[in-house]
Short mmCIF file of C-alpha atoms and ligand atoms in Angstrom, two decimals:
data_model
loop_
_atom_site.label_atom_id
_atom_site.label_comp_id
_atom_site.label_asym_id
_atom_site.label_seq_id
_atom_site.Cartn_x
_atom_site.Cartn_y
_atom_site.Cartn_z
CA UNK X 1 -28.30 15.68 12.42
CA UNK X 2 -25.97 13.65 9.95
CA UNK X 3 -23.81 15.64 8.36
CA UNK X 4 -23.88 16.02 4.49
CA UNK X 5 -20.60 13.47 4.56
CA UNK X 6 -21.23 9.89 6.05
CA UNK X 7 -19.47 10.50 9.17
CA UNK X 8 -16.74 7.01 8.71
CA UNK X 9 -13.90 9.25 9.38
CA UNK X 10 -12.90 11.15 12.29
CA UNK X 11 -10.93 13.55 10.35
CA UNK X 12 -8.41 16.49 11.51
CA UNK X 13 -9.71 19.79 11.36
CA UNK X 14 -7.16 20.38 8.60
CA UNK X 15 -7.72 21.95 5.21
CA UNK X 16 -5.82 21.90 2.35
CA UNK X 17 -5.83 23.61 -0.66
CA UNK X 18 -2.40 23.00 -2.85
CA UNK X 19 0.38 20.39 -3.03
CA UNK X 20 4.29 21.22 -3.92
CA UNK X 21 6.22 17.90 -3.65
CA UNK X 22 6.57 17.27 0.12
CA UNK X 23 4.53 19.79 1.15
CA UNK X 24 0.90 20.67 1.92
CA UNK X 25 -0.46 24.42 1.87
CA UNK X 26 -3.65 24.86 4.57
CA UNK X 27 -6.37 27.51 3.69
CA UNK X 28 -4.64 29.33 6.42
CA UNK X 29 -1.68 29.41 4.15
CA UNK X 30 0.43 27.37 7.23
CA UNK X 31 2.88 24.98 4.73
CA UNK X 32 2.78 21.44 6.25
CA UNK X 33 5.51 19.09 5.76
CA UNK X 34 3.76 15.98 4.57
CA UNK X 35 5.14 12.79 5.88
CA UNK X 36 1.91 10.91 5.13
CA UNK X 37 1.08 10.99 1.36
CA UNK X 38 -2.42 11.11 1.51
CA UNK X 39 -1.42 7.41 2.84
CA UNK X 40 1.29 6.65 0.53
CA UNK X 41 -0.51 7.77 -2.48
CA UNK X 42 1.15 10.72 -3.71
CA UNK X 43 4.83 8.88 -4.66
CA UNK X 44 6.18 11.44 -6.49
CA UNK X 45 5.18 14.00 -4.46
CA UNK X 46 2.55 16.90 -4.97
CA UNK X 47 2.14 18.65 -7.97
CA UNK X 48 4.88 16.88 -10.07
CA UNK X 49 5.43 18.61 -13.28
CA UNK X 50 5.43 14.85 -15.40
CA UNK X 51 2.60 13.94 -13.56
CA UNK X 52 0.63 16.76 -14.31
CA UNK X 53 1.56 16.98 -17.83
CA UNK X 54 0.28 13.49 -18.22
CA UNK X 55 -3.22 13.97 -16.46
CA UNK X 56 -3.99 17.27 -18.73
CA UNK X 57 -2.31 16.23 -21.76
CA UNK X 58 -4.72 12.64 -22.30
CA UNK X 59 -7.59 14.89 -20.31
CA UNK X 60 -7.31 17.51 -23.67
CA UNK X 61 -7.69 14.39 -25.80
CA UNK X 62 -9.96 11.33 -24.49
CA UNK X 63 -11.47 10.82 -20.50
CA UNK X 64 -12.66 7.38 -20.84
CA UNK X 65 -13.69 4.69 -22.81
CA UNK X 66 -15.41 1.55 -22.13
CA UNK X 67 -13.15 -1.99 -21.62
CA UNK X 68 -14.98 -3.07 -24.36
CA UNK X 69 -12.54 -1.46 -26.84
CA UNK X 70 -8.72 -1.81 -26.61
CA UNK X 71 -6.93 1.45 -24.41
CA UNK X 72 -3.60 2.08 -25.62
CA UNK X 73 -3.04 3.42 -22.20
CA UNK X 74 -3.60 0.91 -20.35
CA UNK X 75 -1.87 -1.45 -22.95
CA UNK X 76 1.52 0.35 -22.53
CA UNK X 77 1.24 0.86 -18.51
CA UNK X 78 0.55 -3.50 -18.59
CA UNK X 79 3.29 -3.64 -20.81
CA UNK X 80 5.83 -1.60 -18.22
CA UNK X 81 4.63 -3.79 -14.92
CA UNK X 82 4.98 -6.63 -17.01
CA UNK X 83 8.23 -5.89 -17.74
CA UNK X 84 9.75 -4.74 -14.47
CA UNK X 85 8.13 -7.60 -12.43
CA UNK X 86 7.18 -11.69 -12.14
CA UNK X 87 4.02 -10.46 -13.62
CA UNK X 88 2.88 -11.87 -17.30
CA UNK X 89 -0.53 -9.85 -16.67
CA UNK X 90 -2.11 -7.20 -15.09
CA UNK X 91 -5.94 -5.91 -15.09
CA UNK X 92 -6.68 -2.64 -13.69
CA UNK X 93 -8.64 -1.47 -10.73
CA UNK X 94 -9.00 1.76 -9.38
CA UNK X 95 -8.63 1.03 -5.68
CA UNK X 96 -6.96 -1.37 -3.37
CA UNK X 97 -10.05 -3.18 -1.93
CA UNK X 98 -10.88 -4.08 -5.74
CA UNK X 99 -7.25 -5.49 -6.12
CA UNK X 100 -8.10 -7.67 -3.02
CA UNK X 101 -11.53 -8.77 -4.82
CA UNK X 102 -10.20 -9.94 -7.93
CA UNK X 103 -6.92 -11.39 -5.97
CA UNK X 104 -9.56 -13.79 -3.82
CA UNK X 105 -11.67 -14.22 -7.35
CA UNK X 106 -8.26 -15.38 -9.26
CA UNK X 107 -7.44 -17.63 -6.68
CA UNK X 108 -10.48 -19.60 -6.29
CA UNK X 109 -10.87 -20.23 -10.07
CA UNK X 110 -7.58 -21.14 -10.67
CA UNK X 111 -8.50 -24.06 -8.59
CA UNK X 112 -12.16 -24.68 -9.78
CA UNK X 113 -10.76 -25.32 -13.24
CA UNK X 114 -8.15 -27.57 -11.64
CA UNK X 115 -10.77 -30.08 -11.06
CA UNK X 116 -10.13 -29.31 -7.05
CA UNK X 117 -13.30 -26.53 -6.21
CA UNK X 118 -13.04 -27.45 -2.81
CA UNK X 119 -9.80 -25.18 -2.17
CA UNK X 120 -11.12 -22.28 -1.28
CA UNK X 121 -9.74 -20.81 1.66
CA UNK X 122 -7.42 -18.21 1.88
CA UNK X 123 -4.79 -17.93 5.22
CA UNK X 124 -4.02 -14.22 6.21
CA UNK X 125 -2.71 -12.92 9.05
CA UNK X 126 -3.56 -10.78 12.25
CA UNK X 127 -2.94 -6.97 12.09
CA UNK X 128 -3.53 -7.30 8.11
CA UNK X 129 -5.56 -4.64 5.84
CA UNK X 130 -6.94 -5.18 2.63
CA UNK X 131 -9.33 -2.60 2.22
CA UNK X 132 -13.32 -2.11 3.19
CA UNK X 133 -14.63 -4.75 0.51
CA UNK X 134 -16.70 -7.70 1.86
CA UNK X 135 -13.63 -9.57 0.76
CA UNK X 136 -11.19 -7.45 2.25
CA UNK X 137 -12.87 -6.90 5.87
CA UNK X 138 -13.09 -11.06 5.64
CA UNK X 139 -9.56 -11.43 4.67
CA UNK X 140 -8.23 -9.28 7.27
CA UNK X 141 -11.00 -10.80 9.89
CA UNK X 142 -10.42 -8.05 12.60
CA UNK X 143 -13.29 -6.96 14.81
CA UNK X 144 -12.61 -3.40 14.27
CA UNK X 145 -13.60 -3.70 11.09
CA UNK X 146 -16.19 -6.75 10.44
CA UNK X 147 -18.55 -6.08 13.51
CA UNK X 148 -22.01 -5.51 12.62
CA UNK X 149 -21.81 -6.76 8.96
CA UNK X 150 -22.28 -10.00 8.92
CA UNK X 151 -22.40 -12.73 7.28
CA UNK X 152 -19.22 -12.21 6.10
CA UNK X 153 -17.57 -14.11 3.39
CA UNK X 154 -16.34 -17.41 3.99
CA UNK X 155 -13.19 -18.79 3.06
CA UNK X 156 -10.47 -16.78 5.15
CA UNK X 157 -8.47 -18.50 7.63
CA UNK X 158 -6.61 -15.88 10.35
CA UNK X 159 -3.16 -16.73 11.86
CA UNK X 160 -1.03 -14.51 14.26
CA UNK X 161 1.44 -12.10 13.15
CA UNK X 162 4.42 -14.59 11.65
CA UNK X 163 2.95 -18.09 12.87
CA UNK X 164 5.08 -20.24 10.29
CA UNK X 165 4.12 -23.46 12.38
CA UNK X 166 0.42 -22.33 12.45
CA UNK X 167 0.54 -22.00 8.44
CA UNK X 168 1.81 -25.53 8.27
CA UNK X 169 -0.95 -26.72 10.57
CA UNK X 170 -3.74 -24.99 9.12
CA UNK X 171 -3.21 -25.70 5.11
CA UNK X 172 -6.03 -28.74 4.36
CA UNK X 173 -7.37 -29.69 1.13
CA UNK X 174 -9.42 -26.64 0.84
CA UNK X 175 -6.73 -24.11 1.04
CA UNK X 176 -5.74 -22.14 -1.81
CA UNK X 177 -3.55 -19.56 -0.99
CA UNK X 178 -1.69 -17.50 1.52
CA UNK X 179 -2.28 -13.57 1.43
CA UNK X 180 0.00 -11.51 2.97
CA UNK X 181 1.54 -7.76 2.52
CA UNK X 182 5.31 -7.71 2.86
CA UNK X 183 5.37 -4.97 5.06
CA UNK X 184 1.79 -4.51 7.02
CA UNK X 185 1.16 -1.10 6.78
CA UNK X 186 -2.19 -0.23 9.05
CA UNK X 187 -0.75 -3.15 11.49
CA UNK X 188 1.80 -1.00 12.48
CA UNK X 189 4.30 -1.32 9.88
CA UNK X 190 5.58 -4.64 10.68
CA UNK X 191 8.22 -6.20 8.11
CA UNK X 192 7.63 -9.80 7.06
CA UNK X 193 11.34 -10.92 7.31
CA UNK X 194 12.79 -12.05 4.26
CA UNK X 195 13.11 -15.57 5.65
CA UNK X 196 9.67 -15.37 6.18
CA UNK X 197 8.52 -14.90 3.07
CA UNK X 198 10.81 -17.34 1.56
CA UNK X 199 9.55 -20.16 4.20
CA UNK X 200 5.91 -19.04 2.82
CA UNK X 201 7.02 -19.35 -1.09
CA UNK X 202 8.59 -22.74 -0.14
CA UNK X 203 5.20 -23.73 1.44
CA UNK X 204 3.27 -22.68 -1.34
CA UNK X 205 5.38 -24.77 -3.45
CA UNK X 206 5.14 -27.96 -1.72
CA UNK X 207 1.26 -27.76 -1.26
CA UNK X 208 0.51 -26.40 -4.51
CA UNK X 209 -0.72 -23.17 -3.14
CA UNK X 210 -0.98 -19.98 -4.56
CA UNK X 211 0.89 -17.03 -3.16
CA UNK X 212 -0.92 -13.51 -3.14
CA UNK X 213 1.24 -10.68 -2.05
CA UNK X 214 -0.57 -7.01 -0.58
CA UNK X 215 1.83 -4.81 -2.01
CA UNK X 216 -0.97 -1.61 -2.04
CA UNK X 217 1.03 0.12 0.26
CA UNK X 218 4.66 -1.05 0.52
CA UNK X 219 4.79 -1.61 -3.59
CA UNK X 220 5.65 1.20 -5.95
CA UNK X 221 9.25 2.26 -4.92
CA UNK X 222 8.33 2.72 -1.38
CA UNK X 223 10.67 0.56 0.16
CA UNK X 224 13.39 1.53 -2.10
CA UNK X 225 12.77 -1.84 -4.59
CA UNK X 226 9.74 -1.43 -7.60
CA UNK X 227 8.07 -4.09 -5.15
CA UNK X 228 8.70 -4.88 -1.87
CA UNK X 229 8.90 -8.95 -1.90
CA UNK X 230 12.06 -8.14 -4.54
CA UNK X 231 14.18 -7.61 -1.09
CA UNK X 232 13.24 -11.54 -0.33
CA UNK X 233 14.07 -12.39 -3.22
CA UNK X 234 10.98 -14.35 -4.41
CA UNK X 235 7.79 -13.46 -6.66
CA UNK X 236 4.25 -14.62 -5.43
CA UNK X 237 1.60 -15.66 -8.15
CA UNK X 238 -0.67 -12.56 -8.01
CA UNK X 239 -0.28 -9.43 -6.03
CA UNK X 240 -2.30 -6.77 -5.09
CA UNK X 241 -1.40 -2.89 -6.34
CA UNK X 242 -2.67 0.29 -5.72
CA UNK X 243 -1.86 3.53 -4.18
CA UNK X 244 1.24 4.78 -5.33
CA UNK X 245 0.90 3.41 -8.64
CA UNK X 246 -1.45 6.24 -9.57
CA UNK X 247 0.08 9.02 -7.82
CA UNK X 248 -2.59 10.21 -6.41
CA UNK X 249 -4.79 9.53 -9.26
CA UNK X 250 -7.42 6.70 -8.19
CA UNK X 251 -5.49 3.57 -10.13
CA UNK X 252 -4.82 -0.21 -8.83
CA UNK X 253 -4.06 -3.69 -10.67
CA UNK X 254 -3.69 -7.12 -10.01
CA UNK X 255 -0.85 -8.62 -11.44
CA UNK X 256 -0.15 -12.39 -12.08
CA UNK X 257 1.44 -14.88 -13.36
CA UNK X 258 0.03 -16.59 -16.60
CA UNK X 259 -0.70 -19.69 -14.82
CA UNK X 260 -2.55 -18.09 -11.47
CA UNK X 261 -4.41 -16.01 -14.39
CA UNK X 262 -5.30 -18.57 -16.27
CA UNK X 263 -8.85 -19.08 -14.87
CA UNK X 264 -9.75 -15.32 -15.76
CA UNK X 265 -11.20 -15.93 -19.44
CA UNK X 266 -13.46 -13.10 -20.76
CA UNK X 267 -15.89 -12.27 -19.24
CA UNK X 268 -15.31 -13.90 -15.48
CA UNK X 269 -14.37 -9.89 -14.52
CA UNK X 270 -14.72 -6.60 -15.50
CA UNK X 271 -14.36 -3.02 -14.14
CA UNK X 272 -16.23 0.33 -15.91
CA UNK X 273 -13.68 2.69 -14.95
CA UNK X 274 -10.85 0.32 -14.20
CA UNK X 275 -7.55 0.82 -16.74
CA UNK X 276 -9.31 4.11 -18.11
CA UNK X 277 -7.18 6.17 -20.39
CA UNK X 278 -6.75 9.33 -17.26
CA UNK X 279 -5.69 7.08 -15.06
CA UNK X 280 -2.98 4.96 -17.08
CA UNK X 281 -1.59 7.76 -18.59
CA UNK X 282 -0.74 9.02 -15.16
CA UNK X 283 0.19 5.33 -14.26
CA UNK X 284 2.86 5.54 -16.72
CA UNK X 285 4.27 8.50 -15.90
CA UNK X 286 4.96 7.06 -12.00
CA UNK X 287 6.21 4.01 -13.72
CA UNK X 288 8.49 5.87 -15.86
CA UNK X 289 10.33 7.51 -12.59
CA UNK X 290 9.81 4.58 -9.69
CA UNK X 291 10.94 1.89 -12.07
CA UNK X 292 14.60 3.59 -12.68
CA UNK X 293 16.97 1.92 -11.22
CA UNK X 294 18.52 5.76 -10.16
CA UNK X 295 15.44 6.65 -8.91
CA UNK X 296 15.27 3.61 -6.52
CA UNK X 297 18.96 4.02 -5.63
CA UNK X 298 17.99 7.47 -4.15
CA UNK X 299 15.00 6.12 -2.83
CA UNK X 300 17.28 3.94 -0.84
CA UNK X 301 19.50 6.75 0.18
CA UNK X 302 17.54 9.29 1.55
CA UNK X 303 15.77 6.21 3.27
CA UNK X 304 19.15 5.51 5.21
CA UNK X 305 19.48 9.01 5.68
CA UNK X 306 16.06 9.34 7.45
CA UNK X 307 16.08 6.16 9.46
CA UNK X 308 19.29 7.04 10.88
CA UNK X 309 17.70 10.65 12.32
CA UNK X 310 15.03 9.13 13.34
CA UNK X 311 16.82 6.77 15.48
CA UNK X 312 18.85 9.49 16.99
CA UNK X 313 15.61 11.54 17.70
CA UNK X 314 13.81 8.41 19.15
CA UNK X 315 17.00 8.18 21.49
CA UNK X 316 16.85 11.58 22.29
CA UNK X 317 12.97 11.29 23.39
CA UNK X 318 13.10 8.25 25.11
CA UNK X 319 9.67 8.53 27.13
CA UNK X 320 7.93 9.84 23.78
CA UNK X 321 9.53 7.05 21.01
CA UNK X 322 10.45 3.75 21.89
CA UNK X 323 11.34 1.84 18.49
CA UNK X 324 11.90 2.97 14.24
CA UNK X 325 11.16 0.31 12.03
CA UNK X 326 9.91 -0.08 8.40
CA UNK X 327 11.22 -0.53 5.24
CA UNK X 328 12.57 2.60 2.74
CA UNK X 329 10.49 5.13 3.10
CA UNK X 330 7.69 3.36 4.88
CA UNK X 331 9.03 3.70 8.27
CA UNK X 332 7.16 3.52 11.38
CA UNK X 333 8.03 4.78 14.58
CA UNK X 334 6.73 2.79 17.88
CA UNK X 335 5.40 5.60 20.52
CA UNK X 336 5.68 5.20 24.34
CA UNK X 337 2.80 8.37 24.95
CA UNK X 338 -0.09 8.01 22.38
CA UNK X 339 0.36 7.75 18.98
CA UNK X 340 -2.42 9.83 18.49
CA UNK X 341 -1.10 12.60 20.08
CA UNK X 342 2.22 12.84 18.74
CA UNK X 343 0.29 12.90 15.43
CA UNK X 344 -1.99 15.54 16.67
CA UNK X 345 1.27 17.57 18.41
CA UNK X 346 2.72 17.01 15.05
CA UNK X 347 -0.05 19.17 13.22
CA UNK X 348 0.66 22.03 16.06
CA UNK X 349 4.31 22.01 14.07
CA UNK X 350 3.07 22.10 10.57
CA UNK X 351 4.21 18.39 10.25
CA UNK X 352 1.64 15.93 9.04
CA UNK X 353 2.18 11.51 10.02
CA UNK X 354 -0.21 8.84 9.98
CA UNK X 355 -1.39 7.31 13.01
CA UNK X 356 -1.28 3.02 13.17
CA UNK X 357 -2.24 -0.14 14.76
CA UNK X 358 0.26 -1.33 17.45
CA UNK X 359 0.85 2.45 19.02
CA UNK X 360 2.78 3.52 15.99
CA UNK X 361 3.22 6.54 13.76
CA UNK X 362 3.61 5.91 10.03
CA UNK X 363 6.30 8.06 7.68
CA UNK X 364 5.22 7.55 4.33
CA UNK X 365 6.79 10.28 2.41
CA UNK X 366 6.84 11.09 -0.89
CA UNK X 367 9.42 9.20 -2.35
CA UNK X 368 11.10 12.71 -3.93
CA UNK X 369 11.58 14.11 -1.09
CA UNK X 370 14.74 16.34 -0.18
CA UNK X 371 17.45 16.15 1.80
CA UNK X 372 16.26 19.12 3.30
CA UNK X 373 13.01 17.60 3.52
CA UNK X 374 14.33 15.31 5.44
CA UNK X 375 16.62 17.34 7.80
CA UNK X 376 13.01 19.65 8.41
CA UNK X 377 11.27 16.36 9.05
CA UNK X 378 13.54 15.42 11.90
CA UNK X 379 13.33 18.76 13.53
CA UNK X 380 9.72 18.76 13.44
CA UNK X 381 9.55 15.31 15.08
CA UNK X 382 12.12 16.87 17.34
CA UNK X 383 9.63 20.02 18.56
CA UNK X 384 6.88 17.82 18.87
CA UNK X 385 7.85 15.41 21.01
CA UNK X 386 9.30 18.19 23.14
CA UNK X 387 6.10 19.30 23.16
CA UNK X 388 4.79 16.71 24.36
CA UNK X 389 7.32 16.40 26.90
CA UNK X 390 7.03 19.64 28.58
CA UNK X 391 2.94 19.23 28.50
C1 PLP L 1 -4.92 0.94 1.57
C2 PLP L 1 -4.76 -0.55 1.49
C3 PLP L 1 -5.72 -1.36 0.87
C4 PLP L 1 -7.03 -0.81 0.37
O1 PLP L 1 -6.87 0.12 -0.65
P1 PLP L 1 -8.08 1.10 -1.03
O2 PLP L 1 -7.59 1.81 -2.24
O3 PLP L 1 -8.31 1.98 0.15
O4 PLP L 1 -9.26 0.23 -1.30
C5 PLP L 1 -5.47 -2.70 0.76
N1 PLP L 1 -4.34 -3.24 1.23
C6 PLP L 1 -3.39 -2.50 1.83
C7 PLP L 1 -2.13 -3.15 2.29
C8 PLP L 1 -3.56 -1.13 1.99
O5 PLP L 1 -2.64 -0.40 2.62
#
């Protein structure tokens, strides 16, 4: 019989009932140290007292309102990513996949009222996720994920994993962008290299392309700059947010420049709950904290701090880890045994990591985690992988 939940998920036969910063208390009342963020989601952590404060305070006064009337919420949390990024405007989502929509939407009427509604397509790249949309399963293209729901929507073009040649090749007079996320996180956490991502913005230039970043799960702080294409040192023309941004609270955007925008006149998109007053309120208060330049600066810190255990560990367990990549905190470690069973050796030790594509185990952590966090992270990994060792 089907059980009462649609059974997508093979989940963990973990429980939780309470959050405190980096940490995750089971019904059992075992205290997990939670290197995975509900998928790098919960930024600031569990339970943070300014996030909470924000969700109850606007929840005493006003849940939601329709986009037909003007949310000062939402005003002042456009008014902060405006500020701190390329953008010049944002609309609000509350997930990922609906980022990726809109991004695709943007794109292809940005062109239409060019005059030039053939450019359409959109290049990607292998090992990519943009969420379970019909335009995100097409973007991304992999079989995991479109077989058996077909037709899909046209218009995406896949490459291999950093094939700047192929890019060249494959850009016609229907192309209209190049999506990519700086860091892939589901792929395995693979960094785009800055010179990478340069050579794309240089490409986008000279073709009159459109450049649409997947920053859903390396934006937000998470690799120790407010966005992660800031390390490359160029902006794209709209780019995809979500996760972290809300804190755990359901909350994306789409932010662009005023030209990529400029196709979006009202009425070409709309959301019911997107940019509601719960949501940006909480929006804020992450913004307030991920967007201080102190805040980053420790971000980067304890990010040094952890990648430099973590490469002593993954020399120590040679036949268990073989490579620690990533970005700040979103740090991936490539496993020689199973990914999924270090993960599931890493519950055994109260220790929670998220399984990828490409044999690795993500380490998103909350971005406020400790030093001691991090020293208790280490020596988790540590007992695990001797566990695994000695099995
Ligand atoms: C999680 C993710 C998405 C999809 O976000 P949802 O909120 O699950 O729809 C899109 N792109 C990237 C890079 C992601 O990590």
């Amino acid at each position: 019989m089907i059980p009462s939940v649609l059974p997508t998920y093979n989940r963990a036969p973990l429980e939780f009932v309470k959050g405190e910063g980096a940490w995750l208390i089971a019904a059992d009342g075992r205290r997990f140290l939670d290197l995975g963020s509900g998928i790098a989601v919960n930024a600031l952590g569990h339970a943070h007292p300014a996030l909470v404060d924000a969700l109850t305070a606007q929840a005493q006064n006003l849940w939601h309102v329709s986009n037909l009337y003007h949310i000062p919420q939402q005003q002042a949390l456009a008014d902060k990513l405006v500020e701190h990024t390329f953008a010049d405007t944002v609309f609000f989502t509350n997930s990922g996949t609906e980022a990726c929509e809109l991004a695709v939407k943007m794109a292809r009427k940005y062109f239409y009222d060019k005059d030039q509604p053939e450019r359409v397509e959109i290049i990607t790249f292998d090992g990519s996720f943009h969420g379970r949309s019909s335009a995100g399963i097409a973007a991304a293209g992999s079989e995991k994920m479109t077989k058996g729901f077909g037709p899909l929507l046209p218009g995406f073009v896949h490459l291999a994993f950093g094939d700047l040649d192929g890019v060249t090749n494959a850009i016609s007079e229907t192309t209209a962008a190049i999506m990519i996320e700086p860091v892939q996180g589901e792929g395995g956490i693979r960094v785009v290299p800055d010179a990478e991502l340069k050579a794309l913005r240089q490409i986008c230039d000279e073709n009159g392309l459109l450049l649409i970043l997947d920053e859903v799960q390396c934006g937000v702080g998470r690799t120790g700059k407010l966005f992660a294409h800031e390390w490359a040192g160029v902006a794209p023309d709209i780019m995809m947010v979500a996760k972290g941004i809300g804190g755990g609270f359901p909350l994306g955007a789409v932010l662009a420049t005023e030209e990529a925008a400029s196709g979006m006149t009202a009425g070409t998109h709309g959301s019911t709950y997107g940019g509601n007053p719960l949501g940006c309120a909480v929006g804020c208060a992450v913004m307030d904290h991920v967007a201080d330049p102190d805040f980053l600066a420790e971000v980067n810190r304890k990010a040094g701090l952890l990648r430099q255990k973590l490469e002593g560990l993954s020399a120590d367990h040679p036949e268990i880890f073989e490579e620690v990549r990533g970005s700040g905190l979103m740090l991936g470690l490539k496993c020689k045994a199973a990914n999924i069973d270090v993960v599931n050796a890493g519950y055994d030790n109260a220790l929670i990591t998220v399984p990828a594509a490409d044999n690795v185990i993500r380490l998103l952590p909350p971005l406020t985690l400790t030093d001691e966090d991090i020293a208790e992270a280490v020596n988790r990994l540590d007992k695990t992988a001797a566990q695994i060792e000695s099995a």
